[in-house]
Amino acid sequence: MIDRMESVMESVVGGLDIRWDRQVLEPRPWTVEQAEWLAELSATAPAGAALELCSGVGHLGLVLHRLTARRLVMVDANPRACELAAENARAAGTEQVEIRNSVMTRALESQERFALVLADPPWVPRAEITRFPDDPTIAIDGGPTGLDLAVQCLDLIEQHLLDGGHAVLQLGTAEQVEELMAERAPTRVELVEVRRRERGVLAHLRTC
């Protein structure tokens, strides 16, 4: 059951007022770099919608939508995160956002395709999540190696990214990116660039 007695807070992220509480991951302003990078890449992407996987309260997807005006589908397994994402979308004044509360492997129809994909999976190895006591376990636990949800994200990017499309995936380290690409060895998607940031890395993927 969702605890609605949790106090709701607000942060300004990418120029948007974003509501959140302690049942979800706090939206950090420095994470906006991910949405801004994908928005830049949007200029060379085909027409089509954007998808955000592991969207949390929706701040990155909403920034991407504001910068590109593309229709947006956001997916997250946490019902409270989806409730807050819906509130944040309404506050942003957009009607072109669809929020799906689902595990991501069941969230998309087989025929759905997207021009852009933001992927923000939990990437902290399970043995290390105690290093981040203020963060909800569901939002940071990436399994034994930190890649359990990242593997699912990469599979969905492989299946649902349009030809000529772009994705930006966040992980903890460049080594995790290398391990992920080696483990899954996608056939339609290639790694273009990895950028280090304040906490973690961003990986640009595109169809090949």
PDB file of C-alpha atoms in Angstrom:
ATOM      1  CA  MET A   1       0.000   0.000   0.000  1.00  0.00           C
ATOM      2  CA  ILE A   2       1.234   3.492  -0.837  1.00  0.00           C
ATOM      3  CA  ASP A   3       1.802   5.696   2.189  1.00  0.00           C
ATOM      4  CA  ARG A   4       0.140   8.987   1.278  1.00  0.00           C
ATOM      5  CA  MET A   5       1.137  10.481   4.632  1.00  0.00           C
ATOM      6  CA  GLU A   6       4.657  10.876   3.270  1.00  0.00           C
ATOM      7  CA  SER A   7       5.487  14.570   2.999  1.00  0.00           C
ATOM      8  CA  VAL A   8       5.841  15.777  -0.570  1.00  0.00           C
ATOM      9  CA  MET A   9       8.763  17.994  -1.466  1.00  0.00           C
ATOM     10  CA  GLU A  10       9.574  20.043  -4.539  1.00  0.00           C
ATOM     11  CA  SER A  11      12.803  20.562  -6.453  1.00  0.00           C
ATOM     12  CA  VAL A  12      13.508  22.696  -9.498  1.00  0.00           C
ATOM     13  CA  VAL A  13      15.010  20.474 -12.173  1.00  0.00           C
ATOM     14  CA  GLY A  14      15.703  21.716 -15.669  1.00  0.00           C
ATOM     15  CA  GLY A  15      13.416  24.674 -15.094  1.00  0.00           C
ATOM     16  CA  LEU A  16      10.511  22.463 -13.978  1.00  0.00           C
ATOM     17  CA  ASP A  17       8.954  22.210 -10.524  1.00  0.00           C
ATOM     18  CA  ILE A  18       9.199  18.512  -9.650  1.00  0.00           C
ATOM     19  CA  ARG A  19       7.316  16.883  -6.767  1.00  0.00           C
ATOM     20  CA  TRP A  20       8.811  13.891  -4.951  1.00  0.00           C
ATOM     21  CA  ASP A  21       8.888  12.158  -1.580  1.00  0.00           C
ATOM     22  CA  ARG A  22      11.017   9.626   0.283  1.00  0.00           C
ATOM     23  CA  GLN A  23       9.348   6.667  -1.441  1.00  0.00           C
ATOM     24  CA  VAL A  24      11.121   7.622  -4.659  1.00  0.00           C
ATOM     25  CA  LEU A  25      14.583   8.686  -5.750  1.00  0.00           C
ATOM     26  CA  GLU A  26      15.248  12.358  -5.185  1.00  0.00           C
ATOM     27  CA  PRO A  27      15.476  14.178  -8.547  1.00  0.00           C
ATOM     28  CA  ARG A  28      18.965  15.680  -8.732  1.00  0.00           C
ATOM     29  CA  PRO A  29      19.462  18.730 -10.966  1.00  0.00           C
ATOM     30  CA  TRP A  30      22.804  17.468 -12.322  1.00  0.00           C
ATOM     31  CA  THR A  31      21.047  14.476 -13.915  1.00  0.00           C
ATOM     32  CA  VAL A  32      19.451  16.820 -16.467  1.00  0.00           C
ATOM     33  CA  GLU A  33      22.583  16.407 -18.603  1.00  0.00           C
ATOM     34  CA  GLN A  34      21.171  13.077 -19.760  1.00  0.00           C
ATOM     35  CA  ALA A  35      17.975  14.630 -21.127  1.00  0.00           C
ATOM     36  CA  GLU A  36      19.829  17.573 -22.620  1.00  0.00           C
ATOM     37  CA  TRP A  37      22.249  15.290 -24.471  1.00  0.00           C
ATOM     38  CA  LEU A  38      19.423  13.216 -25.918  1.00  0.00           C
ATOM     39  CA  ALA A  39      17.605  16.403 -26.913  1.00  0.00           C
ATOM     40  CA  GLU A  40      20.680  17.451 -28.900  1.00  0.00           C
ATOM     41  CA  LEU A  41      20.756  14.055 -30.591  1.00  0.00           C
ATOM     42  CA  SER A  42      17.073  14.425 -31.428  1.00  0.00           C
ATOM     43  CA  ALA A  43      18.014  16.723 -34.305  1.00  0.00           C
ATOM     44  CA  THR A  44      19.336  13.719 -36.261  1.00  0.00           C
ATOM     45  CA  ALA A  45      16.695  11.220 -35.133  1.00  0.00           C
ATOM     46  CA  PRO A  46      13.682  10.206 -37.222  1.00  0.00           C
ATOM     47  CA  ALA A  47      10.186  11.418 -36.480  1.00  0.00           C
ATOM     48  CA  GLY A  48       8.558   9.590 -33.605  1.00  0.00           C
ATOM     49  CA  ALA A  49       7.939   9.457 -29.895  1.00  0.00           C
ATOM     50  CA  ALA A  50      10.388   9.326 -27.006  1.00  0.00           C
ATOM     51  CA  LEU A  51      10.496   6.602 -24.359  1.00  0.00           C
ATOM     52  CA  GLU A  52      11.857   6.794 -20.823  1.00  0.00           C
ATOM     53  CA  LEU A  53      12.578   3.534 -18.981  1.00  0.00           C
ATOM     54  CA  CYS A  54      12.827   3.538 -15.166  1.00  0.00           C
ATOM     55  CA  SER A  55      11.416   7.038 -15.252  1.00  0.00           C
ATOM     56  CA  GLY A  56      10.888   7.678 -11.537  1.00  0.00           C
ATOM     57  CA  VAL A  57       8.999  10.931 -10.974  1.00  0.00           C
ATOM     58  CA  GLY A  58       9.527  11.872 -14.610  1.00  0.00           C
ATOM     59  CA  HIS A  59      11.847  14.862 -14.389  1.00  0.00           C
ATOM     60  CA  LEU A  60      14.236  13.750 -17.128  1.00  0.00           C
ATOM     61  CA  GLY A  61      11.516  12.698 -19.532  1.00  0.00           C
ATOM     62  CA  LEU A  62       9.655  15.945 -18.982  1.00  0.00           C
ATOM     63  CA  VAL A  63      12.803  17.970 -19.636  1.00  0.00           C
ATOM     64  CA  LEU A  64      13.343  15.970 -22.828  1.00  0.00           C
ATOM     65  CA  HIS A  65       9.723  16.576 -23.851  1.00  0.00           C
ATOM     66  CA  ARG A  66      10.052  20.315 -23.179  1.00  0.00           C
ATOM     67  CA  LEU A  67      13.188  20.495 -25.326  1.00  0.00           C
ATOM     68  CA  THR A  68      11.952  18.343 -28.237  1.00  0.00           C
ATOM     69  CA  ALA A  69       8.120  18.542 -28.153  1.00  0.00           C
ATOM     70  CA  ARG A  70       8.019  14.818 -28.943  1.00  0.00           C
ATOM     71  CA  ARG A  71       5.273  12.642 -27.509  1.00  0.00           C
ATOM     72  CA  LEU A  72       6.607  10.845 -24.439  1.00  0.00           C
ATOM     73  CA  VAL A  73       5.966   7.442 -22.880  1.00  0.00           C
ATOM     74  CA  MET A  74       7.335   6.941 -19.366  1.00  0.00           C
ATOM     75  CA  VAL A  75       7.627   3.520 -17.709  1.00  0.00           C
ATOM     76  CA  ASP A  76       8.297   2.712 -14.056  1.00  0.00           C
ATOM     77  CA  ALA A  77       7.488  -0.224 -11.775  1.00  0.00           C
ATOM     78  CA  ASN A  78       6.993   1.929  -8.659  1.00  0.00           C
ATOM     79  CA  PRO A  79       3.336   3.031  -8.398  1.00  0.00           C
ATOM     80  CA  ARG A  80       4.164   5.995  -6.189  1.00  0.00           C
ATOM     81  CA  ALA A  81       6.743   7.223  -8.688  1.00  0.00           C
ATOM     82  CA  CYS A  82       4.109   7.024 -11.425  1.00  0.00           C
ATOM     83  CA  GLU A  83       1.593   8.966  -9.317  1.00  0.00           C
ATOM     84  CA  LEU A  84       4.119  11.745  -8.803  1.00  0.00           C
ATOM     85  CA  ALA A  85       5.173  11.641 -12.465  1.00  0.00           C
ATOM     86  CA  ALA A  86       1.548  12.217 -13.440  1.00  0.00           C
ATOM     87  CA  GLU A  87       1.360  15.200 -11.080  1.00  0.00           C
ATOM     88  CA  ASN A  88       4.588  16.575 -12.499  1.00  0.00           C
ATOM     89  CA  ALA A  89       3.357  16.175 -16.063  1.00  0.00           C
ATOM     90  CA  ARG A  90       0.158  18.054 -15.239  1.00  0.00           C
ATOM     91  CA  ALA A  91       2.152  20.805 -13.519  1.00  0.00           C
ATOM     92  CA  ALA A  92       4.333  21.099 -16.631  1.00  0.00           C
ATOM     93  CA  GLY A  93       1.184  21.663 -18.675  1.00  0.00           C
ATOM     94  CA  THR A  94       1.731  18.851 -21.138  1.00  0.00           C
ATOM     95  CA  GLU A  95      -0.874  16.479 -22.551  1.00  0.00           C
ATOM     96  CA  GLN A  96       1.525  14.464 -24.714  1.00  0.00           C
ATOM     97  CA  VAL A  97       2.801  12.246 -21.917  1.00  0.00           C
ATOM     98  CA  GLU A  98       1.696   8.686 -21.210  1.00  0.00           C
ATOM     99  CA  ILE A  99       2.751   7.037 -17.953  1.00  0.00           C
ATOM    100  CA  ARG A 100       2.781   3.238 -17.654  1.00  0.00           C
ATOM    101  CA  ASN A 101       3.103   1.671 -14.199  1.00  0.00           C
ATOM    102  CA  SER A 102       4.623  -1.670 -15.107  1.00  0.00           C
ATOM    103  CA  VAL A 103       7.772  -3.709 -15.080  1.00  0.00           C
ATOM    104  CA  MET A 104       9.411  -2.624 -18.287  1.00  0.00           C
ATOM    105  CA  THR A 105       9.490  -6.072 -19.888  1.00  0.00           C
ATOM    106  CA  ARG A 106       5.670  -5.985 -19.993  1.00  0.00           C
ATOM    107  CA  ALA A 107       5.138  -2.304 -20.688  1.00  0.00           C
ATOM    108  CA  LEU A 108       5.529  -2.150 -24.469  1.00  0.00           C
ATOM    109  CA  GLU A 109       3.629  -3.699 -27.352  1.00  0.00           C
ATOM    110  CA  SER A 110       5.797  -5.665 -29.749  1.00  0.00           C
ATOM    111  CA  GLN A 111       5.095  -3.259 -32.625  1.00  0.00           C
ATOM    112  CA  GLU A 112       5.880  -0.046 -30.727  1.00  0.00           C
ATOM    113  CA  ARG A 113       8.887   1.927 -31.953  1.00  0.00           C
ATOM    114  CA  PHE A 114      10.543   5.063 -30.581  1.00  0.00           C
ATOM    115  CA  ALA A 115      12.932   7.605 -32.047  1.00  0.00           C
ATOM    116  CA  LEU A 116      14.559   8.397 -28.685  1.00  0.00           C
ATOM    117  CA  VAL A 117      15.055   6.352 -25.522  1.00  0.00           C
ATOM    118  CA  LEU A 118      16.146   7.570 -22.093  1.00  0.00           C
ATOM    119  CA  ALA A 119      17.125   4.701 -19.801  1.00  0.00           C
ATOM    120  CA  ASP A 120      17.755   5.320 -16.104  1.00  0.00           C
ATOM    121  CA  PRO A 121      17.996   1.879 -14.478  1.00  0.00           C
ATOM    122  CA  PRO A 122      19.216   1.233 -10.937  1.00  0.00           C
ATOM    123  CA  TRP A 123      22.925   0.449 -11.253  1.00  0.00           C
ATOM    124  CA  VAL A 124      24.269   0.088  -7.707  1.00  0.00           C
ATOM    125  CA  PRO A 125      25.485  -3.484  -6.997  1.00  0.00           C
ATOM    126  CA  ARG A 126      23.286  -4.981  -4.286  1.00  0.00           C
ATOM    127  CA  ALA A 127      26.144  -5.366  -1.804  1.00  0.00           C
ATOM    128  CA  GLU A 128      26.787  -1.611  -1.993  1.00  0.00           C
ATOM    129  CA  ILE A 129      23.294  -0.141  -1.614  1.00  0.00           C
ATOM    130  CA  THR A 130      23.900   0.585   2.092  1.00  0.00           C
ATOM    131  CA  ARG A 131      26.259   3.345   0.919  1.00  0.00           C
ATOM    132  CA  PHE A 132      23.148   5.314  -0.060  1.00  0.00           C
ATOM    133  CA  PRO A 133      20.812   5.115   2.956  1.00  0.00           C
ATOM    134  CA  ASP A 134      18.644   8.030   1.822  1.00  0.00           C
ATOM    135  CA  ASP A 135      17.734   6.354  -1.474  1.00  0.00           C
ATOM    136  CA  PRO A 136      14.872   3.802  -1.705  1.00  0.00           C
ATOM    137  CA  THR A 137      16.169   0.310  -2.435  1.00  0.00           C
ATOM    138  CA  ILE A 138      13.808  -0.142  -5.391  1.00  0.00           C
ATOM    139  CA  ALA A 139      15.362   2.902  -7.064  1.00  0.00           C
ATOM    140  CA  ILE A 140      19.031   1.928  -6.765  1.00  0.00           C
ATOM    141  CA  ASP A 141      19.318  -1.883  -6.443  1.00  0.00           C
ATOM    142  CA  GLY A 142      20.753  -3.126  -9.723  1.00  0.00           C
ATOM    143  CA  GLY A 143      21.223  -6.728  -8.629  1.00  0.00           C
ATOM    144  CA  PRO A 144      24.501  -8.543  -7.906  1.00  0.00           C
ATOM    145  CA  THR A 145      26.568  -6.666 -10.505  1.00  0.00           C
ATOM    146  CA  GLY A 146      24.352  -3.602 -10.838  1.00  0.00           C
ATOM    147  CA  LEU A 147      23.301  -4.617 -14.351  1.00  0.00           C
ATOM    148  CA  ASP A 148      20.059  -6.580 -13.904  1.00  0.00           C
ATOM    149  CA  LEU A 149      17.791  -3.726 -15.016  1.00  0.00           C
ATOM    150  CA  ALA A 150      20.356  -2.346 -17.460  1.00  0.00           C
ATOM    151  CA  VAL A 151      20.228  -5.637 -19.363  1.00  0.00           C
ATOM    152  CA  GLN A 152      16.466  -5.256 -19.715  1.00  0.00           C
ATOM    153  CA  CYS A 153      16.877  -1.661 -20.880  1.00  0.00           C
ATOM    154  CA  LEU A 154      19.389  -2.649 -23.542  1.00  0.00           C
ATOM    155  CA  ASP A 155      17.156  -5.458 -24.775  1.00  0.00           C
ATOM    156  CA  LEU A 156      14.225  -3.046 -25.110  1.00  0.00           C
ATOM    157  CA  ILE A 157      16.386  -0.466 -26.879  1.00  0.00           C
ATOM    158  CA  GLU A 158      17.443  -3.195 -29.295  1.00  0.00           C
ATOM    159  CA  GLN A 159      13.835  -4.164 -29.946  1.00  0.00           C
ATOM    160  CA  HIS A 160      12.065  -0.808 -29.964  1.00  0.00           C
ATOM    161  CA  LEU A 161      14.484   1.902 -31.159  1.00  0.00           C
ATOM    162  CA  LEU A 162      13.747   3.068 -34.687  1.00  0.00           C
ATOM    163  CA  ASP A 163      16.395   2.896 -37.373  1.00  0.00           C
ATOM    164  CA  GLY A 164      18.392   6.106 -37.040  1.00  0.00           C
ATOM    165  CA  GLY A 165      17.242   6.568 -33.454  1.00  0.00           C
ATOM    166  CA  HIS A 166      19.285   7.434 -30.387  1.00  0.00           C
ATOM    167  CA  ALA A 167      19.328   6.292 -26.756  1.00  0.00           C
ATOM    168  CA  VAL A 168      21.190   7.590 -23.712  1.00  0.00           C
ATOM    169  CA  LEU A 169      21.666   5.102 -20.879  1.00  0.00           C
ATOM    170  CA  GLN A 170      22.983   5.946 -17.432  1.00  0.00           C
ATOM    171  CA  LEU A 171      25.124   3.529 -15.430  1.00  0.00           C
ATOM    172  CA  GLY A 172      27.629   3.746 -12.599  1.00  0.00           C
ATOM    173  CA  THR A 173      30.936   3.228 -14.386  1.00  0.00           C
ATOM    174  CA  ALA A 174      32.434   2.925 -17.837  1.00  0.00           C
ATOM    175  CA  GLU A 175      33.381  -0.632 -16.872  1.00  0.00           C
ATOM    176  CA  GLN A 176      29.702  -1.451 -16.362  1.00  0.00           C
ATOM    177  CA  VAL A 177      28.962  -0.144 -19.856  1.00  0.00           C
ATOM    178  CA  GLU A 178      31.682  -2.346 -21.325  1.00  0.00           C
ATOM    179  CA  GLU A 179      30.438  -5.381 -19.406  1.00  0.00           C
ATOM    180  CA  LEU A 180      26.847  -4.765 -20.489  1.00  0.00           C
ATOM    181  CA  MET A 181      27.700  -4.432 -24.172  1.00  0.00           C
ATOM    182  CA  ALA A 182      29.901  -7.519 -24.055  1.00  0.00           C
ATOM    183  CA  GLU A 183      27.282  -9.583 -22.244  1.00  0.00           C
ATOM    184  CA  ARG A 184      24.353  -8.705 -24.513  1.00  0.00           C
ATOM    185  CA  ALA A 185      26.259  -8.092 -27.772  1.00  0.00           C
ATOM    186  CA  PRO A 186      23.340  -6.276 -29.448  1.00  0.00           C
ATOM    187  CA  THR A 187      23.095  -6.609 -33.212  1.00  0.00           C
ATOM    188  CA  ARG A 188      21.090  -3.453 -34.028  1.00  0.00           C
ATOM    189  CA  VAL A 189      22.619  -1.086 -31.492  1.00  0.00           C
ATOM    190  CA  GLU A 190      26.150   0.247 -31.174  1.00  0.00           C
ATOM    191  CA  LEU A 191      27.904   2.183 -28.445  1.00  0.00           C
ATOM    192  CA  VAL A 192      28.979   5.602 -29.708  1.00  0.00           C
ATOM    193  CA  GLU A 193      30.311   7.494 -26.683  1.00  0.00           C
ATOM    194  CA  VAL A 194      30.570   7.343 -22.896  1.00  0.00           C
ATOM    195  CA  ARG A 195      30.617  10.519 -20.821  1.00  0.00           C
ATOM    196  CA  ARG A 196      31.580  10.629 -17.156  1.00  0.00           C
ATOM    197  CA  ARG A 197      29.541  12.894 -14.909  1.00  0.00           C
ATOM    198  CA  GLU A 198      29.196  13.824 -11.228  1.00  0.00           C
ATOM    199  CA  ARG A 199      27.890  10.398 -10.241  1.00  0.00           C
ATOM    200  CA  GLY A 200      27.978   7.697 -12.877  1.00  0.00           C
ATOM    201  CA  VAL A 201      28.320   7.721 -16.652  1.00  0.00           C
ATOM    202  CA  LEU A 202      26.138   8.335 -19.690  1.00  0.00           C
ATOM    203  CA  ALA A 203      26.322   6.055 -22.710  1.00  0.00           C
ATOM    204  CA  HIS A 204      25.102   7.133 -26.155  1.00  0.00           C
ATOM    205  CA  LEU A 205      23.683   4.244 -28.183  1.00  0.00           C
ATOM    206  CA  ARG A 206      22.306   4.331 -31.712  1.00  0.00           C
ATOM    207  CA  THR A 207      20.967   1.879 -34.232  1.00  0.00           C
ATOM    208  CA  CYS A 208      23.511   0.610 -36.713  1.00  0.00           C
TER     209      CYS A 208
END
